[in-house]
């Protein structure tokens, strides 16, 4: 404040990104692109169609969709005109789009984009206020659990592509609601109790019970009966049998309907080679209001080196959401990948030998010479033009008369160097130096050769056959 | 209002995106991705390093960077904590990042991301409030005009990659400022007069003069002298000669310095094969405050079918901006592509035979059968699993017992169909149908063949050799 009083007309801006946000640069972004590419390939393999919605929506569109979490929504300032908020997830914008597009009765859509939450940031646990989500949803009237099974199959394919071992925790909203009813929870407290139960992956049962009784007004007995149910987990078939053998649960219509779904699901997951990755976990509740059927969360199979990183993908069925916007109800099931958490896991196992800012260049063009050396700038430019025209990645030092050491320094991460000298140029030649061949026992010729200007592109492509194929 | 009074607890949200924004879906997005891919390839070819910054910055970071246009900045509501604004461009966030990273003395960075401006939207002219920018900047102390020439070369490579014929309009801030001084413009009015001159591509000289005299308080004589200068344009060498031959201009230090730069530039652009694309246009002013040297705008070489679409890329040198944040000044030159306008041009020449929502799937799995047909759901799933495991894009109808017509309808944009029948399955076989072979004179076998389940993947890959190579 003192500073801005002293120079009121020009307060110097604080040099930081806003709380809970960060910059990404260089190799980090290339790794993130690799994740996006892997995920997108799987989405397309399943017939996915891309969608991109604005970063902000009308405030009303987001209203009453997120329960307690609505307080985390970023609003835009009222500068005249419409009231808008930054999107909180990609599901509600998708539902809004679907509700607008009355010509679309079914779609598999995917979207990869940033979302915004005014949560308490915790960078070490990858909880940021701006983060990527990456969603795949199947909308349409289909037979029960077929799209749900495909979503779980997609999870398995994505993490197989990323070479990451995972467990999918499953539950069903109707089984959860039904068992709450059997335990004696009043219906209007279902969502409150759900959100307490959902904390069981991070908190102890003692704490969760305390929250139910002291904050949410449940009796201790009812809480204990909930505890009996929700602390169970195991394989799908095993858990279905266990729940069906409980006469109180089996008598509840909601539980029964959920168990019918789970029975279908297990037969599909067996055929799709997914069942081994799945755990039926009755404590899984998912905080969001709009889920209506199957719900799931993905956690790494081993978290030893990374501590509690939380779920790396999650989703569920939400049959009522699109209908909230009008006369075009359409059942949906979907999935969201937590890209930043997946990034953190893959980043931890990356080889960190090159610097964050290393660029991917194929050729560095170097000027060398004796007393009458003038920097050969136009010659370096002419060679660069020749290489760029052929799609080869090339750089040179943007100085008229650069010395040799800074040029070699700038070329040190670059596999090939083209070295220009006055005499060679006069003879129509340049020197091609292969840094990669340096450590192996190769011909002198492979490491360092004189080539004519006309053959240069050809020679470079010989050394990068893949590059040449890809970029032509 | 009546509706929300009638049901105050649940106003139905308006079904639209906020003013000036839109959704993107399907083929539109695939075309946009093609543009991003082309641009990114060129950026990497020139040693570019990717950067991604948050969608919002501290409000102070954006303050006093955009002159009159600051009123177009979107602010976030003050919900406690820091005051933030949505980014207006990618240049200021890059300058903020550079100022923070005192370890970085030079970099070529690129960024592709959405920016936000509360402008009057005009969708027909591609002026939206949320739109993509796609920036490449070279930061660092280098010899004059070498990075500037490379930026112009990048423009040419990108539009060559997109097969779009363009003209680059060039000017130099110091020539502009110097000729204003010679004409008699008081220095403090330079930026005001600049922004008036900048309108000459859309408005007549009469209107621009009127703005200068009536709104900006210039005398008619001074305005006329400006008019003499700024209405000139032509080839680079020709214009340099013309300006040097004017003794009043040639006596001005600022004009002289600018012309020295332009002289260097033309020799570089000749070697880089860019000079034919360039027009030296003294009316080009660029609205933004931070430009300090060369400035440029790219327009399509022919706009006949599209009307006035405006510039499709633009940029310039901004040597002072990074220094505004602290003690780490660093000269920069950069470029921003107007992705949405480029999209509009490419979209207009696209073949619109397939629907917006067509997906890219290789194989559709169809169940067929007679009286005892049960839908073969688990068999369809098993075949899908087999194809997905091999990276082949495959779909089936998510119904237990689908009829044939809807299955064939769903498969109509898909090149291959795998048809399952009870008898063939019992013999370990499926029928493979190639829709693409249909219209040509090919063997019956190419169109429709029985293959064993074990050979299915192999047979599909034979029909898609490129697919098989790419996805393995």
PDB file of N, CA, C and O in Angstrom, chain A residues 96-135:
ATOM      1  N   UNK A  96     -25.565 -28.150 -21.370  1.00  0.00           N
ATOM      2  CA  UNK A  96     -26.162 -26.933 -21.947  1.00  0.00           C
ATOM      3  C   UNK A  96     -26.163 -27.011 -23.477  1.00  0.00           C
ATOM      4  O   UNK A  96     -27.154 -26.705 -24.142  1.00  0.00           O
ATOM      5  N   UNK A  97     -25.038 -27.473 -24.046  1.00  0.00           N
ATOM      6  CA  UNK A  97     -24.937 -27.611 -25.503  1.00  0.00           C
ATOM      7  C   UNK A  97     -25.970 -28.609 -26.023  1.00  0.00           C
ATOM      8  O   UNK A  97     -26.675 -28.356 -27.003  1.00  0.00           O
ATOM      9  N   UNK A  98     -26.053 -29.753 -25.328  1.00  0.00           N
ATOM     10  CA  UNK A  98     -27.004 -30.801 -25.731  1.00  0.00           C
ATOM     11  C   UNK A  98     -28.438 -30.283 -25.677  1.00  0.00           C
ATOM     12  O   UNK A  98     -29.246 -30.574 -26.562  1.00  0.00           O
ATOM     13  N   UNK A  99     -28.732 -29.528 -24.612  1.00  0.00           N
ATOM     14  CA  UNK A  99     -30.091 -29.010 -24.464  1.00  0.00           C
ATOM     15  C   UNK A  99     -30.417 -28.033 -25.588  1.00  0.00           C
ATOM     16  O   UNK A  99     -31.557 -27.950 -26.050  1.00  0.00           O
ATOM     17  N   UNK A 100     -29.403 -27.279 -26.070  1.00  0.00           N
ATOM     18  CA  UNK A 100     -29.615 -26.345 -27.183  1.00  0.00           C
ATOM     19  C   UNK A 100     -29.784 -27.079 -28.501  1.00  0.00           C
ATOM     20  O   UNK A 100     -30.501 -26.616 -29.387  1.00  0.00           O
ATOM     21  N   UNK A 101     -29.049 -28.188 -28.638  1.00  0.00           N
ATOM     22  CA  UNK A 101     -29.042 -28.883 -29.922  1.00  0.00           C
ATOM     23  C   UNK A 101     -30.118 -29.952 -29.945  1.00  0.00           C
ATOM     24  O   UNK A 101     -29.831 -31.151 -29.796  1.00  0.00           O
ATOM     25  N   UNK A 102     -31.362 -29.517 -30.144  1.00  0.00           N
ATOM     26  CA  UNK A 102     -32.456 -30.482 -30.109  1.00  0.00           C
ATOM     27  C   UNK A 102     -32.393 -31.453 -31.280  1.00  0.00           C
ATOM     28  O   UNK A 102     -33.092 -32.449 -31.299  1.00  0.00           O
ATOM     29  N   UNK A 103     -31.518 -31.171 -32.284  1.00  0.00           N
ATOM     30  CA  UNK A 103     -31.358 -32.121 -33.390  1.00  0.00           C
ATOM     31  C   UNK A 103     -30.459 -33.299 -33.013  1.00  0.00           C
ATOM     32  O   UNK A 103     -30.394 -34.276 -33.742  1.00  0.00           O
ATOM     33  N   UNK A 104     -29.771 -33.206 -31.894  1.00  0.00           N
ATOM     34  CA  UNK A 104     -28.834 -34.268 -31.502  1.00  0.00           C
ATOM     35  C   UNK A 104     -29.498 -35.175 -30.465  1.00  0.00           C
ATOM     36  O   UNK A 104     -29.781 -34.749 -29.343  1.00  0.00           O
ATOM     37  N   UNK A 105     -29.768 -36.406 -30.854  1.00  0.00           N
ATOM     38  CA  UNK A 105     -30.398 -37.355 -29.933  1.00  0.00           C
ATOM     39  C   UNK A 105     -29.375 -38.230 -29.230  1.00  0.00           C
ATOM     40  O   UNK A 105     -29.644 -38.800 -28.184  1.00  0.00           O
ATOM     41  N   UNK A 106     -28.216 -38.400 -29.835  1.00  0.00           N
ATOM     42  CA  UNK A 106     -27.161 -39.174 -29.193  1.00  0.00           C
ATOM     43  C   UNK A 106     -25.818 -38.731 -29.740  1.00  0.00           C
ATOM     44  O   UNK A 106     -25.702 -38.325 -30.904  1.00  0.00           O
ATOM     45  N   UNK A 107     -24.806 -38.772 -28.897  1.00  0.00           N
ATOM     46  CA  UNK A 107     -23.463 -38.373 -29.318  1.00  0.00           C
ATOM     47  C   UNK A 107     -22.461 -38.919 -28.318  1.00  0.00           C
ATOM     48  O   UNK A 107     -22.759 -39.084 -27.139  1.00  0.00           O
ATOM     49  N   UNK A 108     -21.289 -39.245 -28.828  1.00  0.00           N
ATOM     50  CA  UNK A 108     -20.132 -39.443 -27.952  1.00  0.00           C
ATOM     51  C   UNK A 108     -19.277 -38.202 -28.160  1.00  0.00           C
ATOM     52  O   UNK A 108     -18.744 -38.004 -29.253  1.00  0.00           O
ATOM     53  N   UNK A 109     -19.181 -37.357 -27.147  1.00  0.00           N
ATOM     54  CA  UNK A 109     -18.387 -36.140 -27.361  1.00  0.00           C
ATOM     55  C   UNK A 109     -17.206 -36.133 -26.380  1.00  0.00           C
ATOM     56  O   UNK A 109     -17.276 -36.664 -25.293  1.00  0.00           O
ATOM     57  N   UNK A 110     -16.109 -35.521 -26.831  1.00  0.00           N
ATOM     58  CA  UNK A 110     -14.999 -35.313 -25.902  1.00  0.00           C
ATOM     59  C   UNK A 110     -14.588 -33.852 -25.902  1.00  0.00           C
ATOM     60  O   UNK A 110     -14.838 -33.117 -26.868  1.00  0.00           O
ATOM     61  N   UNK A 111     -14.002 -33.401 -24.813  1.00  0.00           N
ATOM     62  CA  UNK A 111     -13.538 -32.028 -24.688  1.00  0.00           C
ATOM     63  C   UNK A 111     -12.338 -32.005 -23.753  1.00  0.00           C
ATOM     64  O   UNK A 111     -12.353 -32.633 -22.695  1.00  0.00           O
ATOM     65  N   UNK A 112     -11.309 -31.290 -24.163  1.00  0.00           N
ATOM     66  CA  UNK A 112     -10.119 -31.114 -23.327  1.00  0.00           C
ATOM     67  C   UNK A 112      -9.961 -29.614 -23.129  1.00  0.00           C
ATOM     68  O   UNK A 112      -9.740 -28.889 -24.104  1.00  0.00           O
ATOM     69  N   UNK A 113     -10.101 -29.135 -21.914  1.00  0.00           N
ATOM     70  CA  UNK A 113     -10.058 -27.683 -21.688  1.00  0.00           C
ATOM     71  C   UNK A 113      -9.843 -27.397 -20.211  1.00  0.00           C
ATOM     72  O   UNK A 113     -10.013 -28.264 -19.362  1.00  0.00           O
ATOM     73  N   UNK A 114      -9.480 -26.142 -19.929  1.00  0.00           N
ATOM     74  CA  UNK A 114      -9.254 -25.746 -18.549  1.00  0.00           C
ATOM     75  C   UNK A 114     -10.569 -25.423 -17.850  1.00  0.00           C
ATOM     76  O   UNK A 114     -11.488 -24.893 -18.463  1.00  0.00           O
ATOM     77  N   UNK A 115     -10.625 -25.731 -16.554  1.00  0.00           N
ATOM     78  CA  UNK A 115     -11.763 -25.357 -15.728  1.00  0.00           C
ATOM     79  C   UNK A 115     -11.238 -24.579 -14.512  1.00  0.00           C
ATOM     80  O   UNK A 115     -10.033 -24.589 -14.238  1.00  0.00           O
ATOM     81  N   UNK A 116     -12.162 -23.919 -13.803  1.00  0.00           N
ATOM     82  CA  UNK A 116     -11.769 -22.936 -12.784  1.00  0.00           C
ATOM     83  C   UNK A 116     -12.528 -23.146 -11.479  1.00  0.00           C
ATOM     84  O   UNK A 116     -13.752 -23.249 -11.499  1.00  0.00           O
ATOM     85  N   UNK A 117     -11.786 -23.247 -10.376  1.00  0.00           N
ATOM     86  CA  UNK A 117     -12.420 -23.437  -9.063  1.00  0.00           C
ATOM     87  C   UNK A 117     -11.689 -22.630  -8.008  1.00  0.00           C
ATOM     88  O   UNK A 117     -10.480 -22.806  -7.847  1.00  0.00           O
ATOM     89  N   UNK A 118     -12.425 -21.812  -7.240  1.00  0.00           N
ATOM     90  CA  UNK A 118     -11.809 -20.980  -6.212  1.00  0.00           C
ATOM     91  C   UNK A 118     -11.582 -21.791  -4.939  1.00  0.00           C
ATOM     92  O   UNK A 118     -11.974 -21.409  -3.855  1.00  0.00           O
ATOM     93  N   UNK A 119     -10.915 -22.898  -5.093  1.00  0.00           N
ATOM     94  CA  UNK A 119     -10.641 -23.799  -3.979  1.00  0.00           C
ATOM     95  C   UNK A 119      -9.364 -23.346  -3.286  1.00  0.00           C
ATOM     96  O   UNK A 119      -8.625 -22.532  -3.809  1.00  0.00           O
ATOM     97  N   UNK A 120      -9.105 -23.883  -2.093  1.00  0.00           N
ATOM     98  CA  UNK A 120      -7.829 -23.605  -1.448  1.00  0.00           C
ATOM     99  C   UNK A 120      -6.747 -24.350  -2.227  1.00  0.00           C
ATOM    100  O   UNK A 120      -6.763 -25.566  -2.266  1.00  0.00           O
ATOM    101  N   UNK A 121      -5.834 -23.636  -2.873  1.00  0.00           N
ATOM    102  CA  UNK A 121      -4.870 -24.370  -3.701  1.00  0.00           C
ATOM    103  C   UNK A 121      -3.835 -25.127  -2.872  1.00  0.00           C
ATOM    104  O   UNK A 121      -3.496 -24.724  -1.760  1.00  0.00           O
ATOM    105  N   UNK A 122      -3.357 -26.246  -3.397  1.00  0.00           N
ATOM    106  CA  UNK A 122      -2.311 -27.025  -2.742  1.00  0.00           C
ATOM    107  C   UNK A 122      -1.467 -27.603  -3.871  1.00  0.00           C
ATOM    108  O   UNK A 122      -1.757 -28.668  -4.400  1.00  0.00           O
ATOM    109  N   UNK A 123      -0.453 -26.826  -4.251  1.00  0.00           N
ATOM    110  CA  UNK A 123       0.302 -27.178  -5.449  1.00  0.00           C
ATOM    111  C   UNK A 123       0.976 -28.537  -5.306  1.00  0.00           C
ATOM    112  O   UNK A 123       1.030 -29.316  -6.249  1.00  0.00           O
ATOM    113  N   UNK A 124       1.447 -28.857  -4.090  1.00  0.00           N
ATOM    114  CA  UNK A 124       2.133 -30.137  -3.898  1.00  0.00           C
ATOM    115  C   UNK A 124       1.190 -31.308  -4.166  1.00  0.00           C
ATOM    116  O   UNK A 124       1.607 -32.361  -4.613  1.00  0.00           O
ATOM    117  N   UNK A 125      -0.126 -31.112  -3.899  1.00  0.00           N
ATOM    118  CA  UNK A 125      -1.063 -32.192  -4.180  1.00  0.00           C
ATOM    119  C   UNK A 125      -1.785 -31.956  -5.513  1.00  0.00           C
ATOM    120  O   UNK A 125      -2.861 -32.503  -5.750  1.00  0.00           O
ATOM    121  N   UNK A 126      -1.198 -31.091  -6.345  1.00  0.00           N
ATOM    122  CA  UNK A 126      -1.729 -30.815  -7.681  1.00  0.00           C
ATOM    123  C   UNK A 126      -3.129 -30.232  -7.620  1.00  0.00           C
ATOM    124  O   UNK A 126      -3.901 -30.417  -8.556  1.00  0.00           O
ATOM    125  N   UNK A 127      -3.496 -29.583  -6.523  1.00  0.00           N
ATOM    126  CA  UNK A 127      -4.810 -28.935  -6.511  1.00  0.00           C
ATOM    127  C   UNK A 127      -4.628 -27.471  -6.883  1.00  0.00           C
ATOM    128  O   UNK A 127      -4.148 -26.682  -6.089  1.00  0.00           O
ATOM    129  N   UNK A 128      -4.987 -27.137  -8.114  1.00  0.00           N
ATOM    130  CA  UNK A 128      -4.827 -25.770  -8.608  1.00  0.00           C
ATOM    131  C   UNK A 128      -6.207 -25.164  -8.854  1.00  0.00           C
ATOM    132  O   UNK A 128      -7.210 -25.877  -8.896  1.00  0.00           O
ATOM    133  N   UNK A 129      -6.231 -23.848  -9.005  1.00  0.00           N
ATOM    134  CA  UNK A 129      -7.500 -23.167  -9.268  1.00  0.00           C
ATOM    135  C   UNK A 129      -7.828 -23.157 -10.757  1.00  0.00           C
ATOM    136  O   UNK A 129      -8.972 -22.980 -11.137  1.00  0.00           O
ATOM    137  N   UNK A 130      -6.828 -23.267 -11.593  1.00  0.00           N
ATOM    138  CA  UNK A 130      -7.016 -23.437 -13.032  1.00  0.00           C
ATOM    139  C   UNK A 130      -6.379 -24.772 -13.397  1.00  0.00           C
ATOM    140  O   UNK A 130      -5.180 -24.955 -13.184  1.00  0.00           O
ATOM    141  N   UNK A 131      -7.160 -25.693 -13.908  1.00  0.00           N
ATOM    142  CA  UNK A 131      -6.569 -26.979 -14.273  1.00  0.00           C
ATOM    143  C   UNK A 131      -7.326 -27.573 -15.456  1.00  0.00           C
ATOM    144  O   UNK A 131      -8.459 -27.198 -15.748  1.00  0.00           O
ATOM    145  N   UNK A 132      -6.660 -28.495 -16.137  1.00  0.00           N
ATOM    146  CA  UNK A 132      -7.258 -29.125 -17.306  1.00  0.00           C
ATOM    147  C   UNK A 132      -8.201 -30.243 -16.889  1.00  0.00           C
ATOM    148  O   UNK A 132      -7.909 -31.019 -15.978  1.00  0.00           O
ATOM    149  N   UNK A 133      -9.333 -30.314 -17.582  1.00  0.00           N
ATOM    150  CA  UNK A 133     -10.107 -31.538 -17.548  1.00  0.00           C
ATOM    151  C   UNK A 133     -10.178 -32.060 -18.962  1.00  0.00           C
ATOM    152  O   UNK A 133      -9.950 -31.343 -19.932  1.00  0.00           O
ATOM    153  N   UNK A 134     -10.523 -33.312 -19.023  1.00  0.00           N
ATOM    154  CA  UNK A 134     -10.448 -34.007 -20.285  1.00  0.00           C
ATOM    155  C   UNK A 134     -11.569 -35.027 -20.219  1.00  0.00           C
ATOM    156  O   UNK A 134     -11.484 -36.009 -19.498  1.00  0.00           O
ATOM    157  N   UNK A 135     -12.674 -34.715 -20.900  1.00  0.00           N
ATOM    158  CA  UNK A 135     -13.925 -35.437 -20.684  1.00  0.00           C
ATOM    159  C   UNK A 135     -14.371 -36.215 -21.907  1.00  0.00           C
ATOM    160  O   UNK A 135     -14.222 -35.748 -23.044  1.00  0.00           O
TER     161      UNK A 135
END
